[in-house]
mmCIF file of C-alpha atoms in Angstrom:
data_model
loop_
_atom_site.group_PDB
_atom_site.id
_atom_site.type_symbol
_atom_site.label_atom_id
_atom_site.label_comp_id
_atom_site.label_asym_id
_atom_site.label_seq_id
_atom_site.Cartn_x
_atom_site.Cartn_y
_atom_site.Cartn_z
ATOM 1 C CA MET J 1 2.073 14.920 -6.330
ATOM 2 C CA CYS J 2 0.987 12.388 -4.186
ATOM 3 C CA GLU J 3 1.304 9.251 -6.239
ATOM 4 C CA ALA J 4 3.988 6.706 -5.755
ATOM 5 C CA THR J 5 6.559 4.797 -8.135
ATOM 6 C CA ALA J 6 6.289 0.996 -7.873
ATOM 7 C CA TYR J 7 9.336 -0.876 -7.921
ATOM 8 C CA LEU J 8 9.608 -4.732 -8.322
ATOM 9 C CA LEU J 9 12.212 -6.595 -6.385
ATOM 10 C CA ASN J 10 13.899 -8.912 -8.720
ATOM 11 C CA GLN J 11 15.732 -12.221 -8.084
ATOM 12 C CA LYS J 12 19.190 -10.439 -7.503
ATOM 13 C CA GLY J 13 17.519 -8.226 -4.722
ATOM 14 C CA GLN J 14 17.399 -5.392 -7.068
ATOM 15 C CA GLU J 15 14.558 -3.004 -7.510
ATOM 16 C CA GLU J 16 13.505 -2.406 -10.970
ATOM 17 C CA LEU J 17 11.052 0.265 -12.011
ATOM 18 C CA TYR J 18 7.729 -1.476 -12.259
ATOM 19 C CA LEU J 19 5.081 1.372 -12.660
ATOM 20 C CA ALA J 20 5.370 5.212 -12.156
ATOM 21 C CA ASP J 21 2.707 7.679 -10.867
ATOM 22 C CA VAL J 22 0.686 4.929 -9.083
ATOM 23 C CA ASP J 23 -2.679 6.141 -7.737
ATOM 24 C CA LEU J 24 -4.531 2.902 -7.075
ATOM 25 C CA ILE J 25 -3.263 -0.409 -5.285
ATOM 26 C CA GLU J 26 -5.551 -3.055 -5.277
ATOM 27 C CA PRO J 27 -4.893 -6.538 -3.880
ATOM 28 C CA GLN J 28 -7.163 -9.065 -5.587
ATOM 29 C CA GLU J 29 -8.781 -12.306 -4.418
ATOM 30 C CA ASP J 30 -6.595 -14.465 -6.395
ATOM 31 C CA GLY J 31 -3.361 -13.178 -4.981
ATOM 32 C CA THR J 32 -2.602 -10.690 -7.897
ATOM 33 C CA ILE J 33 -2.013 -6.975 -7.302
ATOM 34 C CA ARG J 34 -3.745 -4.513 -9.609
ATOM 35 C CA LEU J 35 -1.726 -1.230 -9.982
ATOM 36 C CA VAL J 36 -3.505 1.919 -11.779
ATOM 37 C CA SER J 37 -1.437 5.065 -12.419
ATOM 38 C CA ILE J 38 -2.739 8.465 -12.656
ATOM 39 C CA TYR J 39 -2.664 8.244 -16.484
ATOM 40 C CA GLY J 40 -4.789 5.344 -16.403
ATOM 41 C CA GLU J 41 -1.982 2.768 -17.337
ATOM 42 C CA GLN J 42 -2.933 -0.630 -15.337
ATOM 43 C CA LYS J 43 -0.523 -3.290 -14.488
ATOM 44 C CA THR J 44 -1.189 -6.620 -12.613
ATOM 45 C CA LEU J 45 1.351 -8.551 -10.577
ATOM 46 C CA ALA J 46 1.215 -12.132 -9.223
ATOM 47 C CA GLY J 47 2.993 -10.910 -5.941
ATOM 48 C CA ARG J 48 2.570 -8.874 -2.999
ATOM 49 C CA ILE J 49 3.539 -5.502 -1.544
ATOM 50 C CA LYS J 50 6.813 -6.073 0.381
ATOM 51 C CA SER J 51 6.984 -2.383 1.701
ATOM 52 C CA MET J 52 5.656 1.115 1.061
ATOM 53 C CA SER J 53 6.932 4.578 2.402
ATOM 54 C CA LEU J 54 4.091 7.087 1.270
ATOM 55 C CA VAL J 55 6.397 10.386 2.277
ATOM 56 C CA ASN J 56 8.993 8.674 0.043
ATOM 57 C CA HIS J 57 6.626 7.900 -2.828
ATOM 58 C CA ARG J 58 7.718 4.354 -3.020
ATOM 59 C CA VAL J 59 6.253 1.139 -3.048
ATOM 60 C CA VAL J 60 8.238 -1.875 -3.451
ATOM 61 C CA LEU J 61 6.551 -5.186 -4.701
ATOM 62 C CA ALA J 62 7.962 -8.773 -4.711
ATOM 63 C CA GLU J 63 6.945 -11.555 -7.203
ATOM 64 C CA ALA J 64 4.864 -14.534 -5.666
ATOM 65 C CA MET F 1 1.435 16.029 2.596
ATOM 66 C CA CYS F 2 1.614 12.777 1.154
ATOM 67 C CA GLU F 3 0.725 10.441 3.865
ATOM 68 C CA ALA F 4 -2.430 8.594 4.001
ATOM 69 C CA THR F 5 -5.126 7.973 6.271
ATOM 70 C CA ALA F 6 -5.591 4.101 7.106
ATOM 71 C CA TYR F 7 -9.220 2.834 7.723
ATOM 72 C CA LEU F 8 -10.309 -0.509 9.020
ATOM 73 C CA LEU F 9 -13.234 -2.139 7.290
ATOM 74 C CA ASN F 10 -15.332 -3.510 10.335
ATOM 75 C CA GLN F 11 -17.875 -6.266 10.173
ATOM 76 C CA LYS F 12 -20.810 -4.155 9.349
ATOM 77 C CA GLY F 13 -18.921 -3.002 6.170
ATOM 78 C CA GLN F 14 -18.226 0.439 7.810
ATOM 79 C CA GLU F 15 -14.662 2.088 7.644
ATOM 80 C CA GLU F 16 -13.321 3.200 10.960
ATOM 81 C CA LEU F 17 -10.317 5.281 11.195
ATOM 82 C CA TYR F 18 -7.296 3.170 11.946
ATOM 83 C CA LEU F 19 -4.301 5.268 11.825
ATOM 84 C CA ALA F 20 -3.655 8.668 10.533
ATOM 85 C CA ASP F 21 -0.737 10.277 8.538
ATOM 86 C CA VAL F 22 0.623 6.966 7.790
ATOM 87 C CA ASP F 23 3.871 6.643 6.257
ATOM 88 C CA LEU F 24 5.275 3.247 6.186
ATOM 89 C CA ILE F 25 3.161 0.146 5.565
ATOM 90 C CA GLU F 26 4.887 -3.006 5.950
ATOM 91 C CA PRO F 27 3.475 -6.433 5.376
ATOM 92 C CA GLN F 28 5.238 -8.802 7.672
ATOM 93 C CA GLU F 29 6.090 -12.625 7.232
ATOM 94 C CA ASP F 30 3.522 -13.746 10.125
ATOM 95 C CA GLY F 31 0.391 -12.153 8.101
ATOM 96 C CA THR F 32 0.222 -8.916 9.916
ATOM 97 C CA ILE F 33 0.891 -5.364 8.619
ATOM 98 C CA ARG F 34 2.876 -2.925 10.385
ATOM 99 C CA LEU F 35 1.815 0.828 9.965
ATOM 100 C CA VAL F 36 3.981 3.725 11.034
ATOM 101 C CA SER F 37 2.781 7.227 11.083
ATOM 102 C CA ILE F 38 4.922 10.293 10.310
ATOM 103 C CA TYR F 39 4.729 11.144 14.102
ATOM 104 C CA GLY F 40 6.270 7.624 14.929
ATOM 105 C CA GLU F 41 3.087 6.060 16.238
ATOM 106 C CA GLN F 42 2.934 2.376 15.234
ATOM 107 C CA LYS F 43 0.322 -0.132 14.747
ATOM 108 C CA THR F 44 0.157 -3.692 13.720
ATOM 109 C CA LEU F 45 -2.862 -5.508 12.443
ATOM 110 C CA ALA F 46 -3.549 -9.179 11.495
ATOM 111 C CA GLY F 47 -4.953 -8.461 8.457
ATOM 112 C CA ARG F 48 -4.529 -7.251 4.817
ATOM 113 C CA ILE F 49 -4.649 -4.159 2.479
ATOM 114 C CA LYS F 50 -7.913 -3.959 0.946
ATOM 115 C CA SER F 51 -7.285 -1.100 -1.204
ATOM 116 C CA MET F 52 -5.324 2.168 -1.383
ATOM 117 C CA SER F 53 -5.700 5.265 -3.327
ATOM 118 C CA LEU F 54 -2.566 7.524 -3.026
ATOM 119 C CA VAL F 55 -3.997 10.278 -4.767
ATOM 120 C CA ASN F 56 -6.978 10.477 -2.167
ATOM 121 C CA HIS F 57 -4.591 9.614 0.529
ATOM 122 C CA ARG F 58 -6.556 6.427 1.599
ATOM 123 C CA VAL F 59 -5.503 2.951 2.828
ATOM 124 C CA VAL F 60 -8.365 0.583 3.381
ATOM 125 C CA LEU F 61 -7.475 -2.508 5.736
ATOM 126 C CA ALA F 62 -9.525 -5.672 6.547
ATOM 127 C CA GLU F 63 -8.958 -7.976 9.387
ATOM 128 C CA ALA F 64 -7.825 -11.618 8.886
#
């Protein structure tokens, strides 16, 4: 529905699928970002949000 | 549809409406975050994303 797909920007500048059906995006105090999908799958990345388009259901992340 | 409402967490810990119908969220190199609504309204905040729930259409921002 309104969840998004998170992509990770790799060193070649390409977007790799990181986590699908993302609901929660929670930057942590330690510089990591915790993502949780609607199915309860969780991933934590040492990195930052590069950009997001909610209408296009896209989140692009970059590693720290 | 799938755009979200952005709230700003104030010093009292309360959420104030910051921007409705947010489509784009673009953290900038200088530590600010640029938000653009589906109507083209733009706001830039010196701050960070505190949390987001896409299923609940909510983005919570905190000032730097």
